[in-house]
Amino acid sequence: MAVLDILTYPDSRLKQISRPIKVIDEALQQFISDLEETMLAGPTSAGIAAPQVGRFERLVIIDVSFKPNIPNHGRLVLINPEIISHEGSVVGREGCLSVPDFTGNVSRFERIHLKASDRAGKTQDYDMLGYEARAVQHELDHLDGLLFLDRLVSRRNSLFRRKVHNQVDLPKQ
Amino acid sequence: MSDWYMLTFVGRDRSGIVAKVTSAIFEGGGNLGEASMVRLGGNFTIMLMVQYDGSGESLEKILSPVCDALKLWKHVDRIEGELHHHLEPDVRISIYGADRAGIVAETTGALAEAGLNILNLESDVGGTADTPIYIMEIDGVAGKGIDVLETALDRLAREKNVETRLVPIDTLMG
Ligand SMILES: [Zn+2]
């Protein structure tokens, strides 16, 4: 077990696209344990993505169970995660372990349907909502070399709506 | 160690103000920090933290040519400034209603009493000249908790005839 170093922007490696994981072997299990330890060692965070520690593979861990009274699935290891469908959008404030001392408002899908392999290699799917859905979208962005800085919505004159239906944001690449 | 200054510029809006002002500062050896720049009522306003290794007078001299050329009013204050000391807001409050004298003083007064520390306030006047509306959005820290603010906002809505909304800010770190 080891706490890994977290890359921080402007390290250009954070902007690269991570590759899919083909084999779930002992080395990967060891890495997952290290990534989990790294997430727990830092400031309270809702998740961490493999590229944040310099491993450019499509793997994230999320856990929003520390927040009281919100729907969540506990701690999840998501391998090759994919958002299958989404609904609504909502603006919320985000920060990032890889972007110290700055937070900003970002628009995310309000609900997502997610497919991913778990640690045992079994395909799972999840319906997620709100804060947990936001955490997943933040971490998945890391796999595509995107930071929340790429999605900031302007403070001034931005409508801060909790729910905006009939308005679908497409992920921009 | 260099000192921090707060620079204020106000002038009729025209293109190129930001580029010309910041170039003059850069070429004069100043280092930019946090800034707020916005067009208000046809004027362009800039408040800008600048780190500069010299006196306020010499900083003013550097700025004079560009301010004269752009007809910008300027003000230079030495400040106790530091970067990397952001406070995180935990609440966003929106208030709007028919514009009338005292609306901002009354609402912000009530919110201050309810423990709100304002970090960012943006307000605007919309509607028409005959029936203007006032719109205000505030990010802040709820010093006495969100319930106290909710109560204050309910009272404002009732007694001052404004629409209010409070949304907790739950910053996600990931
Ligand atoms: Zn992040």
mmCIF file of C-alpha atoms and ligand atoms in Angstrom:
data_model
loop_
_atom_site.group_PDB
_atom_site.id
_atom_site.type_symbol
_atom_site.label_atom_id
_atom_site.label_comp_id
_atom_site.label_asym_id
_atom_site.label_seq_id
_atom_site.Cartn_x
_atom_site.Cartn_y
_atom_site.Cartn_z
ATOM 1 C CA MET A 1 0.000 0.000 0.000
ATOM 2 C CA ALA A 2 1.185 3.464 -0.823
ATOM 3 C CA VAL A 3 -0.065 7.021 -1.029
ATOM 4 C CA LEU A 4 0.639 8.213 -4.565
ATOM 5 C CA ASP A 5 1.590 11.719 -5.659
ATOM 6 C CA ILE A 6 -1.228 13.745 -7.187
ATOM 7 C CA LEU A 7 -0.491 15.607 -10.414
ATOM 8 C CA THR A 8 -1.553 19.230 -10.337
ATOM 9 C CA TYR A 9 -2.354 21.522 -13.222
ATOM 10 C CA PRO A 10 -0.496 22.981 -15.205
ATOM 11 C CA ASP A 11 1.053 19.515 -15.530
ATOM 12 C CA SER A 12 0.133 18.788 -19.149
ATOM 13 C CA ARG A 13 -0.287 15.076 -18.457
ATOM 14 C CA LEU A 14 -3.661 15.880 -16.891
ATOM 15 C CA LYS A 15 -4.877 16.889 -20.363
ATOM 16 C CA GLN A 16 -4.286 13.537 -22.029
ATOM 17 C CA ILE A 17 -6.870 10.871 -22.800
ATOM 18 C CA SER A 18 -6.610 7.652 -20.822
ATOM 19 C CA ARG A 19 -6.794 4.219 -22.433
ATOM 20 C CA PRO A 20 -9.317 1.486 -21.668
ATOM 21 C CA ILE A 21 -8.333 -1.263 -19.244
ATOM 22 C CA LYS A 22 -8.161 -4.675 -20.920
ATOM 23 C CA VAL A 23 -6.949 -6.927 -18.098
ATOM 24 C CA ILE A 24 -7.841 -6.822 -14.434
ATOM 25 C CA ASP A 25 -4.859 -8.496 -12.822
ATOM 26 C CA GLU A 26 -3.072 -8.497 -9.489
ATOM 27 C CA ALA A 27 -1.017 -5.438 -10.434
ATOM 28 C CA LEU A 28 -4.210 -3.509 -11.155
ATOM 29 C CA GLN A 29 -5.736 -4.616 -7.829
ATOM 30 C CA GLN A 30 -2.630 -3.314 -6.084
ATOM 31 C CA PHE A 31 -2.963 -0.021 -7.940
ATOM 32 C CA ILE A 32 -6.653 0.274 -6.992
ATOM 33 C CA SER A 33 -5.715 -0.179 -3.328
ATOM 34 C CA ASP A 34 -3.036 2.506 -3.633
ATOM 35 C CA LEU A 35 -5.448 4.871 -5.395
ATOM 36 C CA GLU A 36 -8.010 4.333 -2.658
ATOM 37 C CA GLU A 37 -5.405 5.005 0.013
ATOM 38 C CA THR A 38 -4.383 8.172 -1.825
ATOM 39 C CA MET A 39 -7.990 9.376 -1.944
ATOM 40 C CA LEU A 40 -8.417 8.786 1.783
ATOM 41 C CA ALA A 41 -5.106 10.417 2.683
ATOM 42 C CA GLY A 42 -5.936 13.795 1.136
ATOM 43 C CA PRO A 43 -8.614 16.378 1.857
ATOM 44 C CA THR A 44 -12.142 14.937 1.911
ATOM 45 C CA SER A 45 -12.993 14.215 -1.682
ATOM 46 C CA ALA A 46 -15.861 12.625 -3.549
ATOM 47 C CA GLY A 47 -13.574 10.679 -5.825
ATOM 48 C CA ILE A 48 -10.282 10.267 -7.585
ATOM 49 C CA ALA A 49 -9.291 9.270 -11.120
ATOM 50 C CA ALA A 50 -6.293 7.146 -12.110
ATOM 51 C CA PRO A 51 -4.755 9.857 -14.337
ATOM 52 C CA GLN A 52 -4.614 12.189 -11.322
ATOM 53 C CA VAL A 53 -1.793 10.000 -10.032
ATOM 54 C CA GLY A 54 -0.178 9.615 -13.444
ATOM 55 C CA ARG A 55 -1.697 6.300 -14.516
ATOM 56 C CA PHE A 56 -3.514 6.929 -17.775
ATOM 57 C CA GLU A 57 -6.089 4.157 -17.646
ATOM 58 C CA ARG A 58 -9.874 4.412 -17.474
ATOM 59 C CA LEU A 59 -10.432 3.823 -13.779
ATOM 60 C CA VAL A 60 -11.951 6.000 -11.071
ATOM 61 C CA ILE A 61 -13.049 5.582 -7.473
ATOM 62 C CA ILE A 62 -15.974 7.549 -6.115
ATOM 63 C CA ASP A 63 -17.502 7.729 -2.678
ATOM 64 C CA VAL A 64 -19.967 10.384 -1.554
ATOM 65 C CA SER A 65 -21.214 8.454 1.464
ATOM 66 C CA PHE A 66 -19.590 10.993 3.814
ATOM 67 C CA LYS A 67 -22.395 13.435 2.934
ATOM 68 C CA PRO A 68 -25.436 12.934 5.131
ATOM 69 C CA ASN A 69 -28.845 12.281 3.572
ATOM 70 C CA ILE A 70 -27.966 11.983 -0.095
ATOM 71 C CA PRO A 71 -28.644 9.009 -2.344
ATOM 72 C CA ASN A 72 -25.447 7.070 -3.005
ATOM 73 C CA HIS A 73 -23.982 3.664 -3.766
ATOM 74 C CA GLY A 74 -21.142 3.770 -1.245
ATOM 75 C CA ARG A 75 -17.573 3.374 -2.432
ATOM 76 C CA LEU A 76 -17.376 2.322 -6.056
ATOM 77 C CA VAL A 77 -14.458 1.275 -8.188
ATOM 78 C CA LEU A 78 -15.459 2.058 -11.780
ATOM 79 C CA ILE A 79 -13.423 0.449 -14.563
ATOM 80 C CA ASN A 80 -14.012 1.644 -18.142
ATOM 81 C CA PRO A 81 -17.036 3.657 -17.009
ATOM 82 C CA GLU A 82 -19.505 4.986 -19.569
ATOM 83 C CA ILE A 83 -22.495 7.265 -19.214
ATOM 84 C CA ILE A 84 -25.275 5.528 -21.124
ATOM 85 C CA SER A 85 -27.946 8.183 -20.734
ATOM 86 C CA HIS A 86 -28.560 11.369 -18.845
ATOM 87 C CA GLU A 87 -31.261 13.796 -17.927
ATOM 88 C CA GLY A 88 -31.500 17.412 -16.797
ATOM 89 C CA SER A 89 -28.662 19.669 -15.854
ATOM 90 C CA VAL A 90 -27.735 21.494 -12.720
ATOM 91 C CA VAL A 91 -25.060 24.002 -11.821
ATOM 92 C CA GLY A 92 -22.940 23.324 -8.772
ATOM 93 C CA ARG A 93 -19.587 24.306 -7.361
ATOM 94 C CA GLU A 94 -16.557 22.084 -7.808
ATOM 95 C CA GLY A 95 -12.952 21.952 -6.814
ATOM 96 C CA CYS A 96 -10.291 19.417 -7.713
ATOM 97 C CA LEU A 97 -7.357 17.753 -5.979
ATOM 98 C CA SER A 98 -5.403 18.584 -9.134
ATOM 99 C CA VAL A 99 -6.349 22.294 -9.076
ATOM 100 C CA PRO A 100 -5.481 23.680 -5.622
ATOM 101 C CA ASP A 101 -7.060 26.873 -4.237
ATOM 102 C CA PHE A 102 -9.724 27.442 -6.830
ATOM 103 C CA THR A 103 -13.376 26.445 -7.069
ATOM 104 C CA GLY A 104 -15.964 27.332 -9.665
ATOM 105 C CA ASN A 105 -19.433 26.651 -10.953
ATOM 106 C CA VAL A 106 -19.923 23.845 -13.427
ATOM 107 C CA SER A 107 -23.044 22.536 -15.166
ATOM 108 C CA ARG A 108 -23.546 18.752 -14.974
ATOM 109 C CA PHE A 109 -26.243 16.269 -15.858
ATOM 110 C CA GLU A 110 -28.637 15.902 -12.967
ATOM 111 C CA ARG A 111 -29.255 12.194 -13.460
ATOM 112 C CA ILE A 112 -27.121 9.631 -15.223
ATOM 113 C CA HIS A 113 -27.298 5.976 -16.078
ATOM 114 C CA LEU A 114 -23.813 4.552 -15.812
ATOM 115 C CA LYS A 115 -22.211 1.335 -16.941
ATOM 116 C CA ALA A 116 -18.819 0.151 -15.634
ATOM 117 C CA SER A 117 -16.884 -2.922 -14.628
ATOM 118 C CA ASP A 118 -16.315 -3.438 -10.952
ATOM 119 C CA ARG A 119 -13.105 -4.574 -9.306
ATOM 120 C CA ALA A 120 -13.939 -8.210 -10.033
ATOM 121 C CA GLY A 121 -14.460 -7.436 -13.720
ATOM 122 C CA LYS A 122 -18.217 -7.800 -13.545
ATOM 123 C CA THR A 123 -20.268 -5.306 -15.570
ATOM 124 C CA GLN A 124 -22.548 -3.239 -13.370
ATOM 125 C CA ASP A 125 -24.942 -0.436 -14.036
ATOM 126 C CA TYR A 126 -26.087 2.346 -11.776
ATOM 127 C CA ASP A 127 -28.716 5.055 -11.733
ATOM 128 C CA MET A 128 -27.238 8.095 -10.094
ATOM 129 C CA LEU A 129 -28.561 11.437 -9.042
ATOM 130 C CA GLY A 130 -27.300 14.816 -7.891
ATOM 131 C CA TYR A 131 -24.069 14.932 -5.948
ATOM 132 C CA GLU A 132 -23.075 11.347 -6.762
ATOM 133 C CA ALA A 133 -23.805 11.889 -10.474
ATOM 134 C CA ARG A 134 -21.715 15.070 -10.321
ATOM 135 C CA ALA A 135 -18.809 13.206 -8.721
ATOM 136 C CA VAL A 136 -18.870 10.589 -11.483
ATOM 137 C CA GLN A 137 -18.955 13.224 -14.231
ATOM 138 C CA HIS A 138 -16.064 15.124 -12.638
ATOM 139 C CA GLU A 139 -13.946 11.958 -12.429
ATOM 140 C CA LEU A 140 -14.885 10.715 -15.908
ATOM 141 C CA ASP A 141 -13.752 14.041 -17.315
ATOM 142 C CA HIS A 142 -10.272 13.311 -15.958
ATOM 143 C CA LEU A 143 -10.206 10.179 -18.141
ATOM 144 C CA ASP A 144 -10.760 12.396 -21.184
ATOM 145 C CA GLY A 145 -8.159 14.973 -20.185
ATOM 146 C CA LEU A 146 -10.775 17.490 -19.066
ATOM 147 C CA LEU A 147 -10.725 19.512 -15.859
ATOM 148 C CA PHE A 148 -13.637 21.395 -14.316
ATOM 149 C CA LEU A 149 -11.763 24.480 -15.537
ATOM 150 C CA ASP A 150 -12.818 23.420 -19.051
ATOM 151 C CA ARG A 151 -16.474 23.662 -18.082
ATOM 152 C CA LEU A 152 -16.727 26.759 -15.885
ATOM 153 C CA VAL A 153 -19.902 28.737 -16.232
ATOM 154 C CA SER A 154 -19.617 32.471 -15.769
ATOM 155 C CA ARG A 155 -20.460 33.812 -12.365
ATOM 156 C CA ARG A 156 -21.980 36.975 -13.668
ATOM 157 C CA ASN A 157 -25.380 36.617 -15.308
ATOM 158 C CA SER A 158 -25.361 32.859 -15.020
ATOM 159 C CA LEU A 159 -28.697 31.414 -14.083
ATOM 160 C CA PHE A 160 -28.229 29.331 -11.006
ATOM 161 C CA ARG A 161 -31.085 26.911 -11.330
ATOM 162 C CA ARG A 162 -31.398 23.790 -9.323
ATOM 163 C CA LYS A 163 -33.226 21.995 -12.072
ATOM 164 C CA VAL A 164 -33.426 22.840 -15.720
ATOM 165 C CA HIS A 165 -35.417 20.271 -17.600
ATOM 166 C CA ASN A 166 -35.788 20.067 -21.363
ATOM 167 C CA GLN A 167 -32.293 21.374 -21.668
ATOM 168 C CA VAL A 168 -29.595 18.866 -22.424
ATOM 169 C CA ASP A 169 -25.923 19.677 -22.270
ATOM 170 C CA LEU A 170 -23.728 17.594 -24.515
ATOM 171 C CA PRO A 171 -20.255 16.851 -23.267
ATOM 172 C CA LYS A 172 -17.875 19.066 -25.176
ATOM 173 C CA GLN A 173 -14.612 17.640 -26.328
ATOM 174 C CA MET B 1 9.529 41.411 -1.011
ATOM 175 C CA SER B 2 7.166 43.307 -3.309
ATOM 176 C CA ASP B 3 4.115 45.147 -2.030
ATOM 177 C CA TRP B 4 0.559 44.535 -3.108
ATOM 178 C CA TYR B 5 -1.533 47.376 -4.455
ATOM 179 C CA MET B 6 -5.217 47.619 -5.259
ATOM 180 C CA LEU B 7 -5.728 49.467 -8.517
ATOM 181 C CA THR B 8 -9.095 50.896 -9.476
ATOM 182 C CA PHE B 9 -9.908 52.135 -12.974
ATOM 183 C CA VAL B 10 -13.151 53.605 -14.244
ATOM 184 C CA GLY B 11 -13.889 55.063 -17.640
ATOM 185 C CA ARG B 12 -16.244 55.148 -20.577
ATOM 186 C CA ASP B 13 -16.245 51.651 -22.087
ATOM 187 C CA ARG B 14 -14.265 51.212 -25.273
ATOM 188 C CA SER B 15 -12.471 48.287 -26.839
ATOM 189 C CA GLY B 16 -8.979 47.365 -25.673
ATOM 190 C CA ILE B 17 -9.089 48.773 -22.137
ATOM 191 C CA VAL B 18 -8.104 45.514 -20.423
ATOM 192 C CA ALA B 19 -5.298 44.721 -22.868
ATOM 193 C CA LYS B 20 -3.815 48.214 -22.711
ATOM 194 C CA VAL B 21 -3.999 48.570 -18.929
ATOM 195 C CA THR B 22 -2.568 45.122 -18.215
ATOM 196 C CA SER B 23 0.208 45.620 -20.816
ATOM 197 C CA ALA B 24 1.258 48.850 -19.130
ATOM 198 C CA ILE B 25 1.387 47.071 -15.758
ATOM 199 C CA PHE B 26 3.314 44.117 -17.163
ATOM 200 C CA GLU B 27 5.822 46.315 -18.983
ATOM 201 C CA GLY B 28 6.255 48.398 -15.841
ATOM 202 C CA GLY B 29 7.245 45.306 -13.858
ATOM 203 C CA GLY B 30 3.936 44.703 -12.043
ATOM 204 C CA ASN B 31 2.497 41.265 -11.414
ATOM 205 C CA LEU B 32 -1.270 40.767 -11.623
ATOM 206 C CA GLY B 33 -3.276 39.016 -8.918
ATOM 207 C CA GLU B 34 -7.019 38.591 -8.483
ATOM 208 C CA ALA B 35 -9.256 40.952 -10.422
ATOM 209 C CA SER B 36 -12.815 42.001 -11.020
ATOM 210 C CA MET B 37 -13.570 43.701 -14.322
ATOM 211 C CA VAL B 38 -17.064 44.534 -15.432
ATOM 212 C CA ARG B 39 -19.073 46.957 -17.517
ATOM 213 C CA LEU B 40 -21.468 48.968 -15.352
ATOM 214 C CA GLY B 41 -23.857 51.430 -16.952
ATOM 215 C CA GLY B 42 -21.705 51.982 -20.017
ATOM 216 C CA ASN B 43 -18.563 52.430 -17.950
ATOM 217 C CA PHE B 44 -15.822 49.891 -17.698
ATOM 218 C CA THR B 45 -14.607 49.247 -14.164
ATOM 219 C CA ILE B 46 -11.516 47.385 -13.054
ATOM 220 C CA MET B 47 -10.380 46.420 -9.586
ATOM 221 C CA LEU B 48 -7.087 44.672 -9.744
ATOM 222 C CA MET B 49 -4.509 43.353 -7.297
ATOM 223 C CA VAL B 50 -0.999 44.155 -8.483
ATOM 224 C CA GLN B 51 2.262 43.121 -6.902
ATOM 225 C CA TYR B 52 4.844 45.775 -7.539
ATOM 226 C CA ASP B 53 8.370 46.336 -6.336
ATOM 227 C CA GLY B 54 8.257 50.091 -5.814
ATOM 228 C CA SER B 55 6.271 52.965 -4.422
ATOM 229 C CA GLY B 56 2.668 53.857 -5.144
ATOM 230 C CA GLU B 57 3.862 57.063 -6.784
ATOM 231 C CA SER B 58 6.064 55.225 -9.265
ATOM 232 C CA LEU B 59 3.222 52.805 -10.019
ATOM 233 C CA GLU B 60 0.964 55.803 -10.718
ATOM 234 C CA LYS B 61 3.598 57.148 -13.128
ATOM 235 C CA ILE B 62 3.625 53.875 -15.035
ATOM 236 C CA LEU B 63 -0.155 53.979 -15.357
ATOM 237 C CA SER B 64 -0.578 57.658 -16.250
ATOM 238 C CA PRO B 65 0.067 57.448 -20.024
ATOM 239 C CA VAL B 66 -2.454 54.636 -20.606
ATOM 240 C CA CYS B 67 -5.036 56.238 -18.323
ATOM 241 C CA ASP B 68 -4.679 59.586 -20.083
ATOM 242 C CA ALA B 69 -4.978 57.939 -23.486
ATOM 243 C CA LEU B 70 -8.089 55.963 -22.514
ATOM 244 C CA LYS B 71 -9.542 58.734 -20.302
ATOM 245 C CA LEU B 72 -9.572 56.379 -17.315
ATOM 246 C CA TRP B 73 -9.905 57.614 -13.777
ATOM 247 C CA LYS B 74 -7.470 55.670 -11.592
ATOM 248 C CA HIS B 75 -6.802 55.093 -7.949
ATOM 249 C CA VAL B 76 -3.880 53.280 -6.316
ATOM 250 C CA ASP B 77 -3.921 51.938 -2.756
ATOM 251 C CA ARG B 78 -1.298 49.916 -0.987
ATOM 252 C CA ILE B 79 -3.000 46.914 0.616
ATOM 253 C CA GLU B 80 -2.280 44.022 2.883
ATOM 254 C CA GLY B 81 -2.835 41.503 0.151
ATOM 255 C CA GLU B 82 -2.165 37.840 -0.282
ATOM 256 C CA LEU B 83 -3.054 35.303 -2.933
ATOM 257 C CA HIS B 84 -4.156 31.746 -2.175
ATOM 258 C CA HIS B 85 -6.447 32.785 0.647
ATOM 259 C CA HIS B 86 -9.848 32.162 -0.881
ATOM 260 C CA LEU B 87 -12.835 31.748 1.378
ATOM 261 C CA GLU B 88 -15.327 29.155 0.198
ATOM 262 C CA PRO B 89 -18.942 30.320 -0.003
ATOM 263 C CA ASP B 90 -21.509 27.905 1.411
ATOM 264 C CA VAL B 91 -24.643 29.674 0.249
ATOM 265 C CA ARG B 92 -25.975 31.462 -2.823
ATOM 266 C CA ILE B 93 -28.833 33.894 -2.420
ATOM 267 C CA SER B 94 -30.858 35.447 -5.221
ATOM 268 C CA ILE B 95 -33.188 38.352 -4.612
ATOM 269 C CA TYR B 96 -35.259 40.269 -7.124
ATOM 270 C CA GLY B 97 -38.179 42.597 -7.178
ATOM 271 C CA ALA B 98 -39.511 45.936 -8.346
ATOM 272 C CA ASP B 99 -36.687 48.431 -8.007
ATOM 273 C CA ARG B 100 -37.123 51.064 -5.339
ATOM 274 C CA ALA B 101 -34.950 53.166 -3.071
ATOM 275 C CA GLY B 102 -33.385 51.214 -0.233
ATOM 276 C CA ILE B 103 -33.892 47.697 -1.594
ATOM 277 C CA VAL B 104 -30.198 46.764 -1.362
ATOM 278 C CA ALA B 105 -29.658 48.389 2.014
ATOM 279 C CA GLU B 106 -32.715 46.716 3.499
ATOM 280 C CA THR B 107 -32.002 43.256 2.161
ATOM 281 C CA THR B 108 -28.274 43.180 2.809
ATOM 282 C CA GLY B 109 -28.850 44.724 6.238
ATOM 283 C CA ALA B 110 -31.210 41.929 7.197
ATOM 284 C CA LEU B 111 -28.840 39.313 5.810
ATOM 285 C CA ALA B 112 -25.844 40.768 7.665
ATOM 286 C CA GLU B 113 -27.839 40.554 10.875
ATOM 287 C CA ALA B 114 -28.600 36.919 10.046
ATOM 288 C CA GLY B 115 -24.879 36.204 9.845
ATOM 289 C CA LEU B 116 -24.166 36.466 6.114
ATOM 290 C CA ASN B 117 -20.611 37.313 5.116
ATOM 291 C CA ILE B 118 -20.766 38.441 1.473
ATOM 292 C CA LEU B 119 -17.917 37.192 -0.734
ATOM 293 C CA ASN B 120 -19.358 38.169 -4.090
ATOM 294 C CA LEU B 121 -22.358 40.301 -4.957
ATOM 295 C CA GLU B 122 -23.570 41.025 -8.423
ATOM 296 C CA SER B 123 -26.578 43.168 -9.030
ATOM 297 C CA ASP B 124 -28.261 44.658 -12.021
ATOM 298 C CA VAL B 125 -31.240 46.748 -12.982
ATOM 299 C CA GLY B 126 -33.445 45.312 -15.693
ATOM 300 C CA GLY B 127 -37.037 45.773 -16.762
ATOM 301 C CA THR B 128 -37.974 49.069 -18.364
ATOM 302 C CA ALA B 129 -37.286 52.684 -17.424
ATOM 303 C CA ASP B 130 -40.880 52.977 -16.169
ATOM 304 C CA THR B 131 -40.926 49.748 -14.200
ATOM 305 C CA PRO B 132 -37.354 48.795 -13.371
ATOM 306 C CA ILE B 133 -36.571 45.571 -11.583
ATOM 307 C CA TYR B 134 -33.615 44.936 -9.329
ATOM 308 C CA ILE B 135 -31.791 41.600 -9.479
ATOM 309 C CA MET B 136 -29.118 40.597 -7.015
ATOM 310 C CA GLU B 137 -27.062 37.445 -6.635
ATOM 311 C CA ILE B 138 -24.885 36.907 -3.611
ATOM 312 C CA ASP B 139 -22.352 34.213 -2.767
ATOM 313 C CA GLY B 140 -21.437 34.167 0.885
ATOM 314 C CA VAL B 141 -20.696 32.355 4.089
ATOM 315 C CA ALA B 142 -23.616 31.675 6.432
ATOM 316 C CA GLY B 143 -21.943 32.631 9.701
ATOM 317 C CA LYS B 144 -24.970 31.712 11.824
ATOM 318 C CA GLY B 145 -26.135 28.793 9.728
ATOM 319 C CA ILE B 146 -28.494 28.492 6.799
ATOM 320 C CA ASP B 147 -31.713 28.251 8.849
ATOM 321 C CA VAL B 148 -31.192 31.739 10.245
ATOM 322 C CA LEU B 149 -30.739 33.079 6.711
ATOM 323 C CA GLU B 150 -33.842 31.264 5.471
ATOM 324 C CA THR B 151 -35.884 32.877 8.219
ATOM 325 C CA ALA B 152 -34.512 36.319 7.358
ATOM 326 C CA LEU B 153 -35.265 35.784 3.655
ATOM 327 C CA ASP B 154 -38.826 34.655 4.397
ATOM 328 C CA ARG B 155 -39.390 37.819 6.358
ATOM 329 C CA LEU B 156 -37.891 39.959 3.574
ATOM 330 C CA ALA B 157 -40.132 38.301 1.009
ATOM 331 C CA ARG B 158 -43.177 38.969 3.153
ATOM 332 C CA GLU B 159 -42.437 42.459 4.381
ATOM 333 C CA LYS B 160 -40.462 43.967 1.482
ATOM 334 C CA ASN B 161 -42.273 42.315 -1.396
ATOM 335 C CA VAL B 162 -39.198 40.766 -3.021
ATOM 336 C CA GLU B 163 -38.650 37.288 -4.392
ATOM 337 C CA THR B 164 -35.895 35.398 -2.625
ATOM 338 C CA ARG B 165 -34.154 32.098 -3.076
ATOM 339 C CA LEU B 166 -31.405 30.397 -1.146
ATOM 340 C CA VAL B 167 -29.371 27.502 -2.500
ATOM 341 C CA PRO B 168 -26.749 25.854 -0.287
ATOM 342 C CA ILE B 169 -23.388 25.565 -2.035
ATOM 343 C CA ASP B 170 -22.039 22.101 -1.543
ATOM 344 C CA THR B 171 -18.624 22.219 -3.188
ATOM 345 C CA LEU B 172 -17.604 18.887 -4.650
ATOM 346 C CA MET B 173 -13.913 18.030 -4.389
ATOM 347 C CA GLY B 174 -12.695 15.354 -6.755
HETATM 348 ZN ZN ZN C 1 -10.629 16.458 -10.169
#
